[in-house]
Short mmCIF file of C-alpha atoms in Angstrom, two decimals:
data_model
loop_
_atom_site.label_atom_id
_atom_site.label_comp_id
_atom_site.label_asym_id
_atom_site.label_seq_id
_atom_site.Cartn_x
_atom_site.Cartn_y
_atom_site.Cartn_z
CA UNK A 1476 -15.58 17.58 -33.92
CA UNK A 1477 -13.41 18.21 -31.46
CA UNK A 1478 -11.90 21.53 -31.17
CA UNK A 1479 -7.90 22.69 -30.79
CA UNK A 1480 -8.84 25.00 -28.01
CA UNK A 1481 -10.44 21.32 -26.25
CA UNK A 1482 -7.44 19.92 -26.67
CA UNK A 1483 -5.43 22.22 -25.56
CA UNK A 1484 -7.82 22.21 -22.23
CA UNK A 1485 -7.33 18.51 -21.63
CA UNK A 1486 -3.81 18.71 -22.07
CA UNK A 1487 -3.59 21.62 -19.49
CA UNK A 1488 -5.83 19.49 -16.87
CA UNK A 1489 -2.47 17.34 -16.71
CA UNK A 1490 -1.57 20.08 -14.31
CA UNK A 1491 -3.24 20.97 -11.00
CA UNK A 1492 -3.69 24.43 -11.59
CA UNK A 1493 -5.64 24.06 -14.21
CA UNK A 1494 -7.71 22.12 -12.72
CA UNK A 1495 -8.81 23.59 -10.18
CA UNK A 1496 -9.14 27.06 -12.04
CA UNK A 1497 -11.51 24.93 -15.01
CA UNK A 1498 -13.13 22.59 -12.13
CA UNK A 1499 -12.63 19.40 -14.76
CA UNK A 1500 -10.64 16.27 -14.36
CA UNK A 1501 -9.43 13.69 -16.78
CA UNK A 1502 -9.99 9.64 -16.77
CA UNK A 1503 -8.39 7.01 -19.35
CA UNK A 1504 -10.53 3.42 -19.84
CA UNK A 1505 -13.64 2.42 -20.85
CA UNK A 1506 -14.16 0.61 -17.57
CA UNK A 1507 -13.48 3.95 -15.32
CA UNK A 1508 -15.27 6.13 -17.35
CA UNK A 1509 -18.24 4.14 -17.65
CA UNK A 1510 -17.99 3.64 -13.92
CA UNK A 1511 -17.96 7.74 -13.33
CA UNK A 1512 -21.11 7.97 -15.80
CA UNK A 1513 -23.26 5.39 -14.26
CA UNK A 1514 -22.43 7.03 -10.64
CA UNK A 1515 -23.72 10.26 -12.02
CA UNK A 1516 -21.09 12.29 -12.19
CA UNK A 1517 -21.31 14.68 -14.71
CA UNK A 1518 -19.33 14.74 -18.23
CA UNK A 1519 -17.82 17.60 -19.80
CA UNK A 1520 -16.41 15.79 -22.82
CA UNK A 1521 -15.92 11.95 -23.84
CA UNK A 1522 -13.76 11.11 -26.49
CA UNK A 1523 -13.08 7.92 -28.21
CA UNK A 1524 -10.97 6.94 -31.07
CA UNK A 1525 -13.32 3.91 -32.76
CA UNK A 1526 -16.49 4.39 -34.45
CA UNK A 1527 -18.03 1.03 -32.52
CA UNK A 1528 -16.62 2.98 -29.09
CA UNK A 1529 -19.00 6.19 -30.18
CA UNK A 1530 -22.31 4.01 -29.62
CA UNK A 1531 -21.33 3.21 -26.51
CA UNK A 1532 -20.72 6.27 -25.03
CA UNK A 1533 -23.75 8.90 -25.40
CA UNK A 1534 -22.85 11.88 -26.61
CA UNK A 1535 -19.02 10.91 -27.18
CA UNK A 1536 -16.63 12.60 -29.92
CA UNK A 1537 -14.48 10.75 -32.32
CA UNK A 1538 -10.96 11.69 -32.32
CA UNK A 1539 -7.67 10.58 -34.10
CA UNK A 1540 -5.89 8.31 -32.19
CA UNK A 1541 -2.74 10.46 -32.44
CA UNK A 1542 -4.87 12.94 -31.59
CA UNK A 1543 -5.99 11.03 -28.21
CA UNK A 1544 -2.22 9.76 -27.49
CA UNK A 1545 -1.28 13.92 -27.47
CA UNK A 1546 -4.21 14.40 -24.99
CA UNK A 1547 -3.30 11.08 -22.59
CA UNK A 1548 -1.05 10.91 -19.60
CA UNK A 1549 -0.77 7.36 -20.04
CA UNK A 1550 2.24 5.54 -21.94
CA UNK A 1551 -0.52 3.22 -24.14
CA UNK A 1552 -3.38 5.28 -24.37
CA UNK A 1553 -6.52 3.09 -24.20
CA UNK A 1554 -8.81 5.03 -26.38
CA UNK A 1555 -11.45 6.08 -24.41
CA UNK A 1556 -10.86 9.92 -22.56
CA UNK A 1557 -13.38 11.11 -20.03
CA UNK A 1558 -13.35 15.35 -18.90
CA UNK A 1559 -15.44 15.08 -15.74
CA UNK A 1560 -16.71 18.17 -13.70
CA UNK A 1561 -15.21 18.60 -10.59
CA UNK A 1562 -18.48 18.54 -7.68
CA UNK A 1563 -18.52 20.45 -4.64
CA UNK A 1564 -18.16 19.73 -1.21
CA UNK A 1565 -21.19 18.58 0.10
CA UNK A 1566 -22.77 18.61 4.12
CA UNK A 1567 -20.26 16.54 6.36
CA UNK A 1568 -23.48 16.58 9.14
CA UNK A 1569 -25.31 13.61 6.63
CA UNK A 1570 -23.01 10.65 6.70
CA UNK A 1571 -21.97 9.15 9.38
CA UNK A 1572 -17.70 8.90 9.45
CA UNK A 1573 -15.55 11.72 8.04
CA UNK A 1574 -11.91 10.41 7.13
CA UNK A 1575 -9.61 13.55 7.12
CA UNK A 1576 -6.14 13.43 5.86
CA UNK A 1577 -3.42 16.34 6.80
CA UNK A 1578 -0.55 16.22 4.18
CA UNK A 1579 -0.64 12.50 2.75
CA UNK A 1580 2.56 13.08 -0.02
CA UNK A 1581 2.27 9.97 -1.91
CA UNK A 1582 -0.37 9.43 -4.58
CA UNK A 1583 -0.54 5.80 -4.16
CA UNK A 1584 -1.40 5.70 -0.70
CA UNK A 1585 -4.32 8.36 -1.34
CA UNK A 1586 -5.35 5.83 -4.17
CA UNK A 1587 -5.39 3.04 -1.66
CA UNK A 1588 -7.16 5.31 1.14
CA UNK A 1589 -9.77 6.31 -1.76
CA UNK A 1590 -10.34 2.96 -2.51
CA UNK A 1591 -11.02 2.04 1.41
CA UNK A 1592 -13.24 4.58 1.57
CA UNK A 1593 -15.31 3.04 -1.01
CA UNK A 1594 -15.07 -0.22 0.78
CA UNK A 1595 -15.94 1.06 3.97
CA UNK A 1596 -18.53 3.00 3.08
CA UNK A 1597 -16.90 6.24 3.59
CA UNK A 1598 -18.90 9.13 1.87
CA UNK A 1599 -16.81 11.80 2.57
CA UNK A 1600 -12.83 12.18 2.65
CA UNK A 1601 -11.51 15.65 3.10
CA UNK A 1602 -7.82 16.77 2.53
CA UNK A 1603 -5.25 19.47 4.00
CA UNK A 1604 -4.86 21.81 0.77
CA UNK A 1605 -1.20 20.28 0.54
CA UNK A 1606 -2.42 16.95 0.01
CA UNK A 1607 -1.61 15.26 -3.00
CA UNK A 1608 -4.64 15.80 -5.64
CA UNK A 1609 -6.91 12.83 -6.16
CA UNK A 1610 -7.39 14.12 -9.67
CA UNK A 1611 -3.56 13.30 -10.29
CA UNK A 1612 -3.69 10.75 -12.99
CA UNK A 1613 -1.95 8.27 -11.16
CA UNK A 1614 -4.35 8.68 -8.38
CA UNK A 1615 -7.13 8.03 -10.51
CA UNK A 1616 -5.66 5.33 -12.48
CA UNK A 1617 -5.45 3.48 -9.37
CA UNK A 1618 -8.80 3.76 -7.62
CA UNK A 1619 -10.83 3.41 -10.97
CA UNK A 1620 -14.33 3.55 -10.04
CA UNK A 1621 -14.08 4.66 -6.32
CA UNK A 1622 -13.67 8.24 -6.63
CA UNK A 1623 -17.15 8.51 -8.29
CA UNK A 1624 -18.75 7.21 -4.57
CA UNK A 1625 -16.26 8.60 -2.64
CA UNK A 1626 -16.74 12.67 -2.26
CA UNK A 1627 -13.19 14.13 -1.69
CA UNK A 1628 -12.79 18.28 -1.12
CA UNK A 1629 -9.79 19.95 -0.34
CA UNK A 1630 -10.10 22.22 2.80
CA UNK A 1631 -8.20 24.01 5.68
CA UNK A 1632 -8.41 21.85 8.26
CA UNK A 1633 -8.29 23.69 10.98
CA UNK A 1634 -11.47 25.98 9.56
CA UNK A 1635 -13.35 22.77 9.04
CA UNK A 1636 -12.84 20.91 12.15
CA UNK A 1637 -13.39 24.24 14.10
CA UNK A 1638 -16.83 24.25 12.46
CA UNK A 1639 -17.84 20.10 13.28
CA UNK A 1640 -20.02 18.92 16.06
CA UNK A 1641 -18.67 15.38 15.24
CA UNK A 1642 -15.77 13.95 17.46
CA UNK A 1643 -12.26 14.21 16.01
CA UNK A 1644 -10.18 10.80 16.47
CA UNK A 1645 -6.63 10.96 15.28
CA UNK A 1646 -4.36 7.93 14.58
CA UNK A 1647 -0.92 8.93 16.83
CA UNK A 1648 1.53 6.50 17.79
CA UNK A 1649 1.33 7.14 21.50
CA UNK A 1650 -2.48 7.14 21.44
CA UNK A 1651 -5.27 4.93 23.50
CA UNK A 1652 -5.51 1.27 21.93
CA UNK A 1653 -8.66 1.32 19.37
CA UNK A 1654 -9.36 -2.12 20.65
CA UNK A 1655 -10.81 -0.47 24.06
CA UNK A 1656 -12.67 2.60 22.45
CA UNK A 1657 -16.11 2.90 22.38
CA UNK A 1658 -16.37 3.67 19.06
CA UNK A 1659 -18.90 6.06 18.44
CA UNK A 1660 -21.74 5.86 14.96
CA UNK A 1661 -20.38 8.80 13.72
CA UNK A 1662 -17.23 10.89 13.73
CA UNK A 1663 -14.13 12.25 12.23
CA UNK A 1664 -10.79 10.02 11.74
CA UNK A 1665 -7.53 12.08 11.06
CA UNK A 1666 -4.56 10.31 9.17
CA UNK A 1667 -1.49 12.30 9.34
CA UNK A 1668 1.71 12.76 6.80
CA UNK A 1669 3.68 9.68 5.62
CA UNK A 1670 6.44 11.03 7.48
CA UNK A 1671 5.31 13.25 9.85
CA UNK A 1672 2.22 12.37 11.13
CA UNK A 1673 -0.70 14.53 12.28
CA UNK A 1674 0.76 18.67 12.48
CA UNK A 1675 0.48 20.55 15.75
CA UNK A 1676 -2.48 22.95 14.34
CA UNK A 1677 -4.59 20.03 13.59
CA UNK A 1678 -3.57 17.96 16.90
CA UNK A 1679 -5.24 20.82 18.97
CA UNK A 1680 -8.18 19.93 16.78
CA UNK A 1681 -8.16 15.99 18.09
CA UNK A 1682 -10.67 15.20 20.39
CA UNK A 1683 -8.91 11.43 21.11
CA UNK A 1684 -6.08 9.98 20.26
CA UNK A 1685 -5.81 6.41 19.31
CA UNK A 1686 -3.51 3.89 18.33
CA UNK A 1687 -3.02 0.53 16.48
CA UNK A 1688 -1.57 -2.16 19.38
CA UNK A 1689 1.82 -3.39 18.52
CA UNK A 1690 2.39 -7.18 19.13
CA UNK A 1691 6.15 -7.74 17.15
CA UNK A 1692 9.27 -6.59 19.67
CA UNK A 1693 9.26 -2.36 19.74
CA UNK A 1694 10.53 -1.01 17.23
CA UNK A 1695 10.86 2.81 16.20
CA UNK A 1696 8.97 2.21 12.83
CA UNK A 1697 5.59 3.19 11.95
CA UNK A 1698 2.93 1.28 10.10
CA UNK A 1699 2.47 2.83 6.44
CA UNK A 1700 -0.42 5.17 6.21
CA UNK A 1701 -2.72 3.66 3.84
CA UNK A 1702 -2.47 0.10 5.90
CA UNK A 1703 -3.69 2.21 9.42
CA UNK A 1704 -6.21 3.90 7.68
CA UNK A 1705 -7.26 -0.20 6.48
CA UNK A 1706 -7.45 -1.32 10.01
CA UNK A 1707 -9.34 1.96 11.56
CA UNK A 1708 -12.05 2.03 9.10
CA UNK A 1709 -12.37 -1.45 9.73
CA UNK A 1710 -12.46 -1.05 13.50
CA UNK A 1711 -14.92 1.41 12.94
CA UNK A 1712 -17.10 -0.59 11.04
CA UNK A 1713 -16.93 -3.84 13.04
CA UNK A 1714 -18.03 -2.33 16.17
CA UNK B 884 41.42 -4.93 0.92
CA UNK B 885 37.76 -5.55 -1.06
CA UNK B 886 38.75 -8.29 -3.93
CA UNK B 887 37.45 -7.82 -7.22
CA UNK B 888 36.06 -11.08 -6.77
CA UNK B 889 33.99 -9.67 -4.34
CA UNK B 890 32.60 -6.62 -5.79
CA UNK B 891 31.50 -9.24 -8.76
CA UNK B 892 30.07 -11.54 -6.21
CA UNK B 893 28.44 -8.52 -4.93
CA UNK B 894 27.31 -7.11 -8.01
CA UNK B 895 25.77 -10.54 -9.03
CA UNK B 896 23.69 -10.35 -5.78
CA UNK B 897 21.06 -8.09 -7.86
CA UNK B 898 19.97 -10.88 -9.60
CA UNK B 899 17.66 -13.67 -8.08
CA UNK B 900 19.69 -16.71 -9.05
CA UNK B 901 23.08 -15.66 -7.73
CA UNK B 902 21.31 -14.48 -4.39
CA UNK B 903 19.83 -17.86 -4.36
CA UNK B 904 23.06 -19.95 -5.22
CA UNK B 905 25.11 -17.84 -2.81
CA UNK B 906 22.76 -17.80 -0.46
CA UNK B 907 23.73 -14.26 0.11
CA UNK B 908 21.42 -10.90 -0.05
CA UNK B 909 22.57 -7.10 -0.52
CA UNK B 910 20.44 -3.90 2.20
CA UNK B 911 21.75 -0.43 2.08
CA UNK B 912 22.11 2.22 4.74
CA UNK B 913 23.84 2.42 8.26
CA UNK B 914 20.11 1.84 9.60
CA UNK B 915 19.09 -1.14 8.13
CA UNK B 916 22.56 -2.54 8.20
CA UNK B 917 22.85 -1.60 11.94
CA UNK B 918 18.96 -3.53 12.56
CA UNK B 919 20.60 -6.21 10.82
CA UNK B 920 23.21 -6.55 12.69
CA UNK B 921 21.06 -6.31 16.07
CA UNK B 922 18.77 -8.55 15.54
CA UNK B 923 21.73 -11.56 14.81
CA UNK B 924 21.60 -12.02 11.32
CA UNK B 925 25.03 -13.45 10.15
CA UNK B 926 27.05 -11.08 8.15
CA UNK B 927 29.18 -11.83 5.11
CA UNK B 928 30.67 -8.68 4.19
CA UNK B 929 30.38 -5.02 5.38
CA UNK B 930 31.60 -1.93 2.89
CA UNK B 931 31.89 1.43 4.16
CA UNK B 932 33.16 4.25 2.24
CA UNK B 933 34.35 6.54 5.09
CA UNK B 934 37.12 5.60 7.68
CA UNK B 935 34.68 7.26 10.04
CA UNK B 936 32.43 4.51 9.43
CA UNK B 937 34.55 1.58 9.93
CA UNK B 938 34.81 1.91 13.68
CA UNK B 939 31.46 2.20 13.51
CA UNK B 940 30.85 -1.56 12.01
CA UNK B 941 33.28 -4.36 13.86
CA UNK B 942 34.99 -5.88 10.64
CA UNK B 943 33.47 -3.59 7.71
CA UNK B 944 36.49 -2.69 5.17
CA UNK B 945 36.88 0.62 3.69
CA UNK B 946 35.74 1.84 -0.36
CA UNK B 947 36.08 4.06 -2.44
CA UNK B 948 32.92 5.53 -2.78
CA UNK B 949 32.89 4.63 -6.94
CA UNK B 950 33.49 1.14 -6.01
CA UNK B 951 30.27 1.40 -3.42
CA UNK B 952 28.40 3.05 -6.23
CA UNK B 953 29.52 -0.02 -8.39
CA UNK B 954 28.00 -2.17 -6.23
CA UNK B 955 25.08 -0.51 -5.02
CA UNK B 956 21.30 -0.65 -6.73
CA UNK B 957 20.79 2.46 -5.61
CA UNK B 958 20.70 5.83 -8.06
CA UNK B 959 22.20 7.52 -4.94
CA UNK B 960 24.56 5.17 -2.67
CA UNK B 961 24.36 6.02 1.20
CA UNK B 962 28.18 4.71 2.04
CA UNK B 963 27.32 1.44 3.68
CA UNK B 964 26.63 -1.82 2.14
CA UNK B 965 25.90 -4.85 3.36
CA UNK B 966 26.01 -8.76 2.70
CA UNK B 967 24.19 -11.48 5.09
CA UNK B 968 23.49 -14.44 5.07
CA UNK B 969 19.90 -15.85 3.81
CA UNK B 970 18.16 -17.66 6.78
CA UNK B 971 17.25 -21.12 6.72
CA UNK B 972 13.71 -22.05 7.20
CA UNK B 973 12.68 -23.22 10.84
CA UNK B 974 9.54 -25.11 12.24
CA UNK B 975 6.55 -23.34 11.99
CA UNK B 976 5.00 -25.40 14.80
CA UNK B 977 7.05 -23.29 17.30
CA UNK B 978 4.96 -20.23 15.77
CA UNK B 979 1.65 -19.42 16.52
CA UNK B 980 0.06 -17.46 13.36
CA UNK B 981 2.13 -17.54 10.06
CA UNK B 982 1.34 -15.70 7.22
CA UNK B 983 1.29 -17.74 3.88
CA UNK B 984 1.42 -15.69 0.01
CA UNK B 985 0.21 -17.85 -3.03
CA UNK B 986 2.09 -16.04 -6.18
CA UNK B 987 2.14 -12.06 -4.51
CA UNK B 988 4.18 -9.95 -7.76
CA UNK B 989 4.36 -6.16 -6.23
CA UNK B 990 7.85 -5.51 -4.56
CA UNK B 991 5.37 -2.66 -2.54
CA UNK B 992 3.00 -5.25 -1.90
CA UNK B 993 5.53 -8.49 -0.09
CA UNK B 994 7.45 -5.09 1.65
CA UNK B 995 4.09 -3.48 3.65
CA UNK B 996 3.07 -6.98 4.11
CA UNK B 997 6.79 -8.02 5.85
CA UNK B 998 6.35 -4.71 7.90
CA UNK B 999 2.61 -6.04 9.08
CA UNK B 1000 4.48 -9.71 10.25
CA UNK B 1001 6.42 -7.25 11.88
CA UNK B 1002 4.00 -5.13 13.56
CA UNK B 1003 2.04 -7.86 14.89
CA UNK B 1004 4.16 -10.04 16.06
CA UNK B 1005 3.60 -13.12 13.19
CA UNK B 1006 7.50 -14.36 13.06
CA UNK B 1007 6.87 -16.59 9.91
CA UNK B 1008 6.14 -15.81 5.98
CA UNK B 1009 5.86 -18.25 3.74
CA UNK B 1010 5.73 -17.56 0.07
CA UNK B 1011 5.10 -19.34 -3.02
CA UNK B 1012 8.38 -19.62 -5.21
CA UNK B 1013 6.14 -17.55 -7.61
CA UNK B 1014 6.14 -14.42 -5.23
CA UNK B 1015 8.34 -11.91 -6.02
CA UNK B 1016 11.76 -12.45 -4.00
CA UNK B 1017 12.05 -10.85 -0.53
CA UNK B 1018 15.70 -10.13 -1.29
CA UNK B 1019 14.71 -7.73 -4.27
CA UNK B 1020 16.31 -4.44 -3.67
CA UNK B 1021 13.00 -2.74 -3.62
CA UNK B 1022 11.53 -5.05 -1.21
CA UNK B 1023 14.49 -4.45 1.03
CA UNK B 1024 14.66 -0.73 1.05
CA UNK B 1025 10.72 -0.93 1.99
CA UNK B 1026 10.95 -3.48 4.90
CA UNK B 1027 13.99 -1.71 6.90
CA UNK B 1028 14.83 -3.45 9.29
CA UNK B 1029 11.73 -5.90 9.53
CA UNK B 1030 13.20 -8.04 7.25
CA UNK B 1031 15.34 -9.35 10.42
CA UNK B 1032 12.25 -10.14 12.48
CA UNK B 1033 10.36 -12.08 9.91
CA UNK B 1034 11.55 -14.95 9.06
CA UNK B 1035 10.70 -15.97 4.94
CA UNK B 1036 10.59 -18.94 3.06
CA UNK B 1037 10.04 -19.97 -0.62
CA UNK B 1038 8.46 -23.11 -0.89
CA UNK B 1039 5.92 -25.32 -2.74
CA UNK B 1040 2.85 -24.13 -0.80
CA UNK B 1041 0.92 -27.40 -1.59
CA UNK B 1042 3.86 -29.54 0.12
CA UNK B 1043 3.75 -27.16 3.50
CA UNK B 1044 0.18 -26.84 4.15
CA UNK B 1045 -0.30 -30.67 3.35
CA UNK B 1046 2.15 -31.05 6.38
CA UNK B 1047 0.38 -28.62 8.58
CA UNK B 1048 -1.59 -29.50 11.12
CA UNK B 1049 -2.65 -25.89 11.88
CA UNK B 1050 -5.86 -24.74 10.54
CA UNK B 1051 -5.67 -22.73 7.11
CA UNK B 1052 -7.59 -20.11 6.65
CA UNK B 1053 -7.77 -18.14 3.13
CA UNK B 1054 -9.02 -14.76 2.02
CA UNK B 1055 -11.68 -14.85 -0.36
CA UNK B 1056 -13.81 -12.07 -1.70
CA UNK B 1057 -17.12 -15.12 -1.10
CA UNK B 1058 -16.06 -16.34 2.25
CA UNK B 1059 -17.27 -15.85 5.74
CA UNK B 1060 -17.24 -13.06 7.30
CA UNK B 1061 -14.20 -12.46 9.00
CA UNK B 1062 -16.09 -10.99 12.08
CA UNK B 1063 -18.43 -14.11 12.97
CA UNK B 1064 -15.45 -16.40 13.26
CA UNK B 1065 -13.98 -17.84 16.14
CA UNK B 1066 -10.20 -17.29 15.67
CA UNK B 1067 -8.01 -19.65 17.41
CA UNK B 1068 -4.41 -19.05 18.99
CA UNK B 1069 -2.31 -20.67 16.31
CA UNK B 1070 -3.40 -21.20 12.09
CA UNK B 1071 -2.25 -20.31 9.01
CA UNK B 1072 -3.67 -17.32 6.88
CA UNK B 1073 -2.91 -17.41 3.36
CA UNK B 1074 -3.65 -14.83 0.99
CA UNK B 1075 -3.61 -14.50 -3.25
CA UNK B 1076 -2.05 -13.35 -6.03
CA UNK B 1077 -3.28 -8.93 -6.95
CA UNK B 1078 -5.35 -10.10 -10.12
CA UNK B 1079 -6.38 -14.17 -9.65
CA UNK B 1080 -6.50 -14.51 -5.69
CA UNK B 1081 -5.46 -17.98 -4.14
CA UNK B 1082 -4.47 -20.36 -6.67
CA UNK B 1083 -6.91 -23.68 -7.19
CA UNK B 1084 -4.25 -26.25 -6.24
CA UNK B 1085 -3.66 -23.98 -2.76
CA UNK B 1086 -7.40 -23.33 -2.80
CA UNK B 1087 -8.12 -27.03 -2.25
CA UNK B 1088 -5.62 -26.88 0.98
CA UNK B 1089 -7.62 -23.78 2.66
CA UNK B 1090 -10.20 -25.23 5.75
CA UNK B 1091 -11.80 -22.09 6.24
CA UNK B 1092 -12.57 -19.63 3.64
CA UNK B 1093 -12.77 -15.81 5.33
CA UNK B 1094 -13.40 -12.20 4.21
CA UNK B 1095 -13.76 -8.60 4.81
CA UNK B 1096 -16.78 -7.67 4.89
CA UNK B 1097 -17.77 -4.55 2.54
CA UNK B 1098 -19.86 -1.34 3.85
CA UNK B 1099 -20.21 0.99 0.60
CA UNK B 1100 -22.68 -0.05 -2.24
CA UNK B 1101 -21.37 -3.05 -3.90
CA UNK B 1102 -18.56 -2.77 -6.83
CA UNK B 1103 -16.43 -5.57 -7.97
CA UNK B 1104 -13.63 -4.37 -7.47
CA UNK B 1105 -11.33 -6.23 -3.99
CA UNK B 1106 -9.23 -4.42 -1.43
CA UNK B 1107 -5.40 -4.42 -2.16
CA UNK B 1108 -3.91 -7.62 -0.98
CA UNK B 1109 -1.36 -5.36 1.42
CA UNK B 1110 -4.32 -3.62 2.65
CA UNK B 1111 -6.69 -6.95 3.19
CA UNK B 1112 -3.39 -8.72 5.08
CA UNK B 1113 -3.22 -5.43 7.35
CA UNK B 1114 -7.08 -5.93 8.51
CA UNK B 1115 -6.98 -9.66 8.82
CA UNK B 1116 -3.76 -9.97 11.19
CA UNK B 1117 -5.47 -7.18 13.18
CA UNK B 1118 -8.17 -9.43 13.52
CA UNK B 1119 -6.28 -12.24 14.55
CA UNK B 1120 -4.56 -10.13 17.18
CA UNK B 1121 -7.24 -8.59 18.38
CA UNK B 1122 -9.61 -11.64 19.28
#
């Protein structure tokens, strides 16, 4: 049976503070949370609103469907809730490439970066602490299964990149083309703020500066953020 | 003077069919308007809502900023509005890559992807009449001025690329990988709809099937369409 004080514990994880201060996050859909399970992350609470859902889901509680639609941050709940634990940061010095990001605003570009990572191969993805949360549901909703094999911590970046032996590349607009970079087996790549770019604290931190070749006529605009990040990783792969 | 027919020809402009039977489409903002303008695409009409503002644009009339707001789709009007001219479609053999979308739905999706064209340099997109229209005010605000560059058709994809005698390549999630091929100056790269990919009829029109290859443990899931267009016309560039 699940309890009013639970309830009232998933519907506080809808805000950030709470989150961080209970170390849980929330998922919606049988596919996502059966995706989180089988990558081992561990479960505080699964909830379900059909008896033939309960089976399927070990150790899973049956709740009312208004119940569950009181509890969801989606518009047509889809009856299956997942309370996850929140894992820690692990050792940046065992995988290979690092992506940092310093300030990315816009949860579905950090959806579509998560998702990249997963792609790529990307182990570890560490944010500036005024990053947009990856736990936001709208984050999650759109990387489903990726942020179970994708580790993401939230860190100042100028303490962690002070403390790795790694190289620090940073995407800039004026930077060296990536096409004649001898791109190293492991490092650090920095992605900077939609609108902004990379701040001047973490610049000092940037070891190289690189760039994405233009080939339209100049223009003052920008590539978006998530579609740079698509084209680095994949430079860094390829090579 | 502004007519009232012309604020209702503008107003009908939101919707598909009257952009089509005018031949007519809507941007916001002195930027955009101003890229527009630079890059020689034929106004119709130019509304300002400051006299400031009118020196500013040769042959934009004067508002009243609740007749803008009439006309405009956005929740907070930005004083200038203009009307152009839709481009007719030009040879593509004059071209050397062009970009081809089988049934793309996301406004986000068709805007990143016109600001890729952009970026590198690929002058032509042609999209299924399927797609979601370029002229869509959310497309438009998300392309800026790119939309001027790129030059965008709706046609019946199986009656181009049967005319083509460019090599087609197509992204699939079971082709080759994009990395062993030998990418020649000119082609056509077509890519699928977010949930079904390339469509069979368009499927059967594709020479040379091509994809990304993948680094992290394998899921099902496939990179965002945007995302997958961004890496692919790097490749082409690059080679």
């Amino acid at each position: 049976m699940v309890t009013k004080n639970q309830i009232k514990l998933v519907v506080s994880l809808k805000q950030k503070k709470y989150r961080s201060q209970h170390g849980l996050f929330v998922v919606e859909g049988e596919k996502v949370v059966k995706e989180l399970l089988h990558e081992g992350v561990q479960p505080y609470l699964i909830l379900v609103d059909d008896p033939a859902k309960v089976n399927r889901f070990e150790g899973s509680e049956l709740v009312d469907s208004k119940v569950l639609k009181q509890m969801s941050s989606l518009s047509q709940p889809n009856g299956v809730l997942g309370v996850f634990y929140i894992e820690k940061v692990s050792d940046s010095s065992k995988v290979d490439w690092v992506v940092v990001l310093d300030a990315v605003r816009d949860p579905g570009n950090l959806g579509t970066i998560i998702r990249l990572c997963d792609w790529f191969g990307i182990k570890q993805l560490i944010c500036s602490q005024d990053t947009v949360d990856c736990y936001n549901p709208k984050v999650l909703q759109a990387t489903m299964g990726s942020i179970a094999r994708v580790q993401i911590s939230y860190l100042d970046l100028v303490d962690y990149l002070k403390e790795t032996e790694k190289p620090v590349y940073g995407a800039f607009m004026d930077g060296e083309s990536v096409y004649s970079e001898e791109i190293p087996q492991s490092g650090i790549l920095v992605m900077g703020n939609e609108a902004n770019g990379v701040s001047d604290e973490v610049n000092q931190m940037v070891t190289k500066r690189i760039s994405i070749p233009q080939f339209g006529e100049t223009t003052t605009e920008s590539l978006n953020v998530a579609t740079a990040t698509a084209i680095l990783l994949n430079e860094i792969r390829r090579s």
